[in-house]
Short mmCIF file of C-alpha atoms in Angstrom, two decimals:
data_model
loop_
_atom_site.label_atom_id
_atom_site.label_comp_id
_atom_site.label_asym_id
_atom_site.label_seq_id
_atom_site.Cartn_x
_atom_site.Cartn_y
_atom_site.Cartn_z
CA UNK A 291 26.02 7.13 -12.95
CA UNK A 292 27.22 6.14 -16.76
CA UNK A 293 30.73 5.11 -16.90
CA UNK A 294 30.81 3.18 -19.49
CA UNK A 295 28.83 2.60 -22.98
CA UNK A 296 28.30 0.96 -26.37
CA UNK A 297 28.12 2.97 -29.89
CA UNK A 298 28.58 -0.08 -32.79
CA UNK A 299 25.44 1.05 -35.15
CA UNK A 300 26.17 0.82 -38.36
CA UNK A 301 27.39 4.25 -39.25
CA UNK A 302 24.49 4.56 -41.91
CA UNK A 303 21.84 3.60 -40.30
CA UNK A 304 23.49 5.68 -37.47
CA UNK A 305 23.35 8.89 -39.82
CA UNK A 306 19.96 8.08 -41.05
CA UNK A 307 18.53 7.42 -37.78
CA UNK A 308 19.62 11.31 -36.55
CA UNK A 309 19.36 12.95 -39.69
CA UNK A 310 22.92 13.67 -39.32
CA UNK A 311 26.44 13.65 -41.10
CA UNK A 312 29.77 12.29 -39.73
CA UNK A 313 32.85 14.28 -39.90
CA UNK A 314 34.86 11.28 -39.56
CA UNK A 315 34.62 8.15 -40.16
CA UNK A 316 32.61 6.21 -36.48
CA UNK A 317 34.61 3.66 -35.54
CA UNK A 318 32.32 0.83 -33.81
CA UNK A 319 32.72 1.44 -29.42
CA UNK A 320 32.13 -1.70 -27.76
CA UNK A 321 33.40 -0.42 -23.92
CA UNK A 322 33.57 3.60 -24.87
CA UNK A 323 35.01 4.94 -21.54
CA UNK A 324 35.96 8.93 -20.39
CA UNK A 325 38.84 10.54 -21.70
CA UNK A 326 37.64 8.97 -25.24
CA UNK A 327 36.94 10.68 -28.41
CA UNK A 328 33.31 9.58 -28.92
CA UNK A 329 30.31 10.55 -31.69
CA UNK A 330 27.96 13.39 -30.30
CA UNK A 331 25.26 16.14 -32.18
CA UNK A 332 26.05 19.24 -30.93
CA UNK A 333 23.31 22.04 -30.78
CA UNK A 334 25.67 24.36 -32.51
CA UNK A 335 25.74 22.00 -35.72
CA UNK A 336 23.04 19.48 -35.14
CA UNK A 337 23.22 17.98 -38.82
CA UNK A 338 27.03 16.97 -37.64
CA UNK A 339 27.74 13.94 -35.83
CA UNK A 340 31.41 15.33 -34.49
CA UNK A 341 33.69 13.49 -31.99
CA UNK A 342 34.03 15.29 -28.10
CA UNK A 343 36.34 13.70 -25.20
CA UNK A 344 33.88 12.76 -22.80
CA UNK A 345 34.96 14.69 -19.50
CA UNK A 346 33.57 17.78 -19.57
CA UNK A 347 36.25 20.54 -18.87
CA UNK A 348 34.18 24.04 -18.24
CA UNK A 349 35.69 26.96 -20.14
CA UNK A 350 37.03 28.46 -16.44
CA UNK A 351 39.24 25.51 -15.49
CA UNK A 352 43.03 25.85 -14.90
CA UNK A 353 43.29 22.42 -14.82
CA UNK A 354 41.79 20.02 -18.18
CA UNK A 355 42.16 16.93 -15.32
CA UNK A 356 38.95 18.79 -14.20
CA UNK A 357 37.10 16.57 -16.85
CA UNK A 358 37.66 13.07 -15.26
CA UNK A 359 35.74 13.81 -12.37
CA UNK A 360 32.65 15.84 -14.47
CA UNK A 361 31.64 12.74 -16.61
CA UNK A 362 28.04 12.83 -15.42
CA UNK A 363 25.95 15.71 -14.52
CA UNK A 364 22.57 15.00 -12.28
CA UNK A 365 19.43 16.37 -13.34
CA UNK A 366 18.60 17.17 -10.51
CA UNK A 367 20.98 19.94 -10.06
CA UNK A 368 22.45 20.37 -13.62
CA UNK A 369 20.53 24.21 -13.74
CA UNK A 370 22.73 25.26 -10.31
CA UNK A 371 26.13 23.68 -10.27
CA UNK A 372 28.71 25.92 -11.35
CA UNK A 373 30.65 23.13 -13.88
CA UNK A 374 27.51 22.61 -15.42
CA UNK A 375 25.29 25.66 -15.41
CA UNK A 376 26.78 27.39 -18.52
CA UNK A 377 26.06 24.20 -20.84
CA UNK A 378 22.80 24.08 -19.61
CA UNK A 379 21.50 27.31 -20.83
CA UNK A 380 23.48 27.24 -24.04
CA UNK A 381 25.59 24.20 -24.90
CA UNK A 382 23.27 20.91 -25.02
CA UNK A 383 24.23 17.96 -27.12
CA UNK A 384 23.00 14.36 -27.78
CA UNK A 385 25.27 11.57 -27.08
CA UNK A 386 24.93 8.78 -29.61
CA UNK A 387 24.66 5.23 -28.23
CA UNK A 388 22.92 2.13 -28.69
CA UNK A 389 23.92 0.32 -24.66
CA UNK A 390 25.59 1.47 -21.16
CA UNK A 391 26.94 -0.48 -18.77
CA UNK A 392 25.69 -0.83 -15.16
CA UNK A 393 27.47 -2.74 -12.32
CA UNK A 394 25.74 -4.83 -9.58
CA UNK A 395 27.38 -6.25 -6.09
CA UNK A 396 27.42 -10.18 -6.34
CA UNK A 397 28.76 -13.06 -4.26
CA UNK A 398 31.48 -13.19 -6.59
CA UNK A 399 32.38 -9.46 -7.01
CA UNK A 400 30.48 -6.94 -9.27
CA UNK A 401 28.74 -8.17 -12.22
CA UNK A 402 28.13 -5.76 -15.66
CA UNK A 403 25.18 -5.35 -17.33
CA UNK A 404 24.55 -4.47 -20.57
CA UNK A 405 20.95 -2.04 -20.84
CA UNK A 406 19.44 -0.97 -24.47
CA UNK A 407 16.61 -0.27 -25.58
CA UNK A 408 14.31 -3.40 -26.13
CA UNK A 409 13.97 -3.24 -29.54
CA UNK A 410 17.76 -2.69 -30.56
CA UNK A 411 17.55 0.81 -31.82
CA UNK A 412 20.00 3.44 -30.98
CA UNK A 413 19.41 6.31 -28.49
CA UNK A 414 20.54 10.03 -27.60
CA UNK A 415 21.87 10.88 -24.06
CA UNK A 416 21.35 13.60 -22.80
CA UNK A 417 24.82 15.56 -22.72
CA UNK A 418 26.00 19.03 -22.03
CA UNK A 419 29.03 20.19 -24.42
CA UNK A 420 31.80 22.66 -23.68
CA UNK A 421 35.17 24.17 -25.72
CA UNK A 422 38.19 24.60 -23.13
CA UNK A 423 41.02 26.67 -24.19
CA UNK A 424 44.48 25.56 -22.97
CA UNK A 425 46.70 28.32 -21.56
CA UNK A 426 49.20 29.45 -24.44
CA UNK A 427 52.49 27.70 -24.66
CA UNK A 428 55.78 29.42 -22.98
CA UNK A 429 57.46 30.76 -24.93
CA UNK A 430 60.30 32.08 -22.63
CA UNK A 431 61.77 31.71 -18.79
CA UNK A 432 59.15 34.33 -17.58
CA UNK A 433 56.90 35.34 -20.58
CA UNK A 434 54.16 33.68 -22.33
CA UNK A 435 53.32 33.96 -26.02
CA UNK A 436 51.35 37.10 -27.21
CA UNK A 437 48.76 35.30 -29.70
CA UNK A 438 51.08 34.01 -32.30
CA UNK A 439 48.72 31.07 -33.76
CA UNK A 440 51.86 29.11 -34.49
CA UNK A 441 52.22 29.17 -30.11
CA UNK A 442 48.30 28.75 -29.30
CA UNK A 443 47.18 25.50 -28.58
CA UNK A 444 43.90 24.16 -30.18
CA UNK A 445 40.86 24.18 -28.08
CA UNK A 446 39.76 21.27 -26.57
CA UNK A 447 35.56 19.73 -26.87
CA UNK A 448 34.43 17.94 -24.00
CA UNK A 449 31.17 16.81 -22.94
CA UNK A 450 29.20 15.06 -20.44
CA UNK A 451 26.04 12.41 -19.65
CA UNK A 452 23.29 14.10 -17.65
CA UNK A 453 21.63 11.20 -15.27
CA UNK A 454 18.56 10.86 -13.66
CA UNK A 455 16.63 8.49 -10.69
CA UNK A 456 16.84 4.87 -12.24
CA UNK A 457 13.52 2.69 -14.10
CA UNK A 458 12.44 -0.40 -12.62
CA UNK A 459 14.95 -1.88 -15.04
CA UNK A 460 17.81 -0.20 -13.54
CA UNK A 461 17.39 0.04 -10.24
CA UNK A 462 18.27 -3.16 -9.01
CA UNK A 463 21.89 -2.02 -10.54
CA UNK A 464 22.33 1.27 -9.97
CA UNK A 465 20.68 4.33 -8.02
CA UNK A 466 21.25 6.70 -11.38
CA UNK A 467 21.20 6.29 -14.78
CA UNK A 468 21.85 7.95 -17.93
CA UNK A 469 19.35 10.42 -19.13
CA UNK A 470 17.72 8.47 -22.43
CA UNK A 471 15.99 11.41 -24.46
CA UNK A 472 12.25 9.81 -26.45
CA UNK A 473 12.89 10.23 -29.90
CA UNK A 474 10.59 13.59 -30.08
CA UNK A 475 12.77 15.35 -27.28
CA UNK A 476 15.85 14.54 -28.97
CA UNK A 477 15.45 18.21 -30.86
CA UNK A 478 14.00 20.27 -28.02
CA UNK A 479 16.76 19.74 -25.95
CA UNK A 480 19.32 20.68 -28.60
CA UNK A 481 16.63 23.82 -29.28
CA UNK A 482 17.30 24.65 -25.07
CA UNK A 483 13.53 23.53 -24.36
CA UNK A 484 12.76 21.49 -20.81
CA UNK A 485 13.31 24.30 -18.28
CA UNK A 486 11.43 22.50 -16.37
CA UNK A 487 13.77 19.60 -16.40
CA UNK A 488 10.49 17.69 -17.92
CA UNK A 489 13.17 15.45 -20.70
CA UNK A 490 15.10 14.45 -17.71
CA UNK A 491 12.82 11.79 -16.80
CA UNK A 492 13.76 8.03 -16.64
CA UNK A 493 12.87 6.35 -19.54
CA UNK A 494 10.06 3.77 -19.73
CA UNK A 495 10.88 0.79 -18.11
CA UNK A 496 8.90 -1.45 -20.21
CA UNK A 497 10.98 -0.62 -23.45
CA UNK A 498 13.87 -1.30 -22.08
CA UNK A 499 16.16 -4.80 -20.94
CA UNK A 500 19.24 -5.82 -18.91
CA UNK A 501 21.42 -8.76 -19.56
CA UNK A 502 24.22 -9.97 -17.60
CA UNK A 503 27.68 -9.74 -20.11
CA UNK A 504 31.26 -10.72 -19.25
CA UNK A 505 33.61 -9.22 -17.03
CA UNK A 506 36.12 -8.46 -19.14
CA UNK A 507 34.12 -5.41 -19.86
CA UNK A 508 35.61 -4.13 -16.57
CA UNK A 509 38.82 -2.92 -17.93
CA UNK A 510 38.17 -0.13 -20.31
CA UNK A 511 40.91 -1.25 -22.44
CA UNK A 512 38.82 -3.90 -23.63
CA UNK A 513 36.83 -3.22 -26.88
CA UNK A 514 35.67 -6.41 -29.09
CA UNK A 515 32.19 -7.58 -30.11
CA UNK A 516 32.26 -9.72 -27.12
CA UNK A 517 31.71 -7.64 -24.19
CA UNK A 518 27.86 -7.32 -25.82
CA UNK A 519 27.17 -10.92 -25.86
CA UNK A 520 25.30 -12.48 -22.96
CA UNK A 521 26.24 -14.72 -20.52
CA UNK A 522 24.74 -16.62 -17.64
CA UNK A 523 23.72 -14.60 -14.61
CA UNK A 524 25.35 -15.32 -11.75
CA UNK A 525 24.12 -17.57 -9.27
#
């Protein structure tokens, strides 16, 4: 799975390297977690970089909690399932990052890793987008309000990280990982291409590392430069 991820790019470089504008300023994400407000391209504006809350909430949910338990969709069944379907077909975005964060059983309890791309680039996820609409606020004991925009509540943009079998690279710390889209795919799966599931592939082990970081990355409440610096594997 991908719980957990970097975004610090410089926002330039981060707008010239997808050819995109921000609609806010992008705040640098050393440990961005679910429920967060984080940069994605959507295929409805794809010269946007706009912020979604990662937790994807389908549009027939009663209940927005739906969202922490949909932050990862597998590939392998992201055409079928039910939360996921929808997106699929028409509602495809790329989730900016430049890390994630994998966890690996040790002696000592687990260990994080940090995993990029081995020359230091950023990289789109692959992520599925949807726009929830919350149930109008009551407006009496029995009766609820009748469309009066002053009473309806604004929608609500959610999205989530497709995964995939892991690379070489991953696999001796987890048995998914995040969806990494090549550079050329990053547009034909906005455009709805890949029927065939043929961009959900893991990405090429050999352009890609792992380093050990600190645990403090463990609590999501933690967000400094530090968590991305290396430190000594454990024994």
């Amino acid at each position: 799975m991908c719980g957990r991820y970097t975004i610090f790019t410089p926002p330039d470089d981060l707008e010239d390297r997808f050819g995109a504008t921000a609609r806010r300023s992008l705040e640098p994400r050393y440990n961005a977690a679910p429920g967060q407000k984080l940069p994605v391209i959507t295929n409805d504006a794809p010269e946007t970089i706009d912020h979604l809350q990662w937790g994807l909430i389908p549009g027939w949910a009663d209940d927005p909690s739906i969202g922490n338990r949909l932050i990862n969709a597998r590939a392998e069944t992201v055409d079928e399932k039910r939360s996921f379907r929808a997106a699929y077909e028409r509602r495809r975005c790329l989730v900016l990052a430049d890390g994630f964060y994998e966890w690996t059983e040790t002696d000592a309890g687990k260990q994080p890793y940090r995993v990029m791309l081995a020359d230091g680039e950023p990289f789109a996820l692959a992520g599925l987008w949807e726009r929830w609409q919350p149930p109008q606020k009551q407006t009496g004991l029995d009766e609820f309000d009748d469309g009066d925009p002053d009473t309806k509540a604004d929608p609500v943009e959610t999205f989530t990280i497709v995964t995939t079998e892991p690379n070489s690279v991953i696999e001796p710390l987890h048995d998914r990982m995040a969806v990494v889209l090549p550079p050329d795919g990053e547009q034909r799966w906005l455009d709805g291409e890949a029927d065939g599931k043929e961009l959900l592939e893991p990405y090429q082990a050999e352009e890609m590392r792992a380093y050990p970081v600190s645990t403090a990355v463990n609590n999501p409440s933690n967000d400094s430069p530090a968590l991305v610096e290396e430190v000594d594997a454990p024994a």
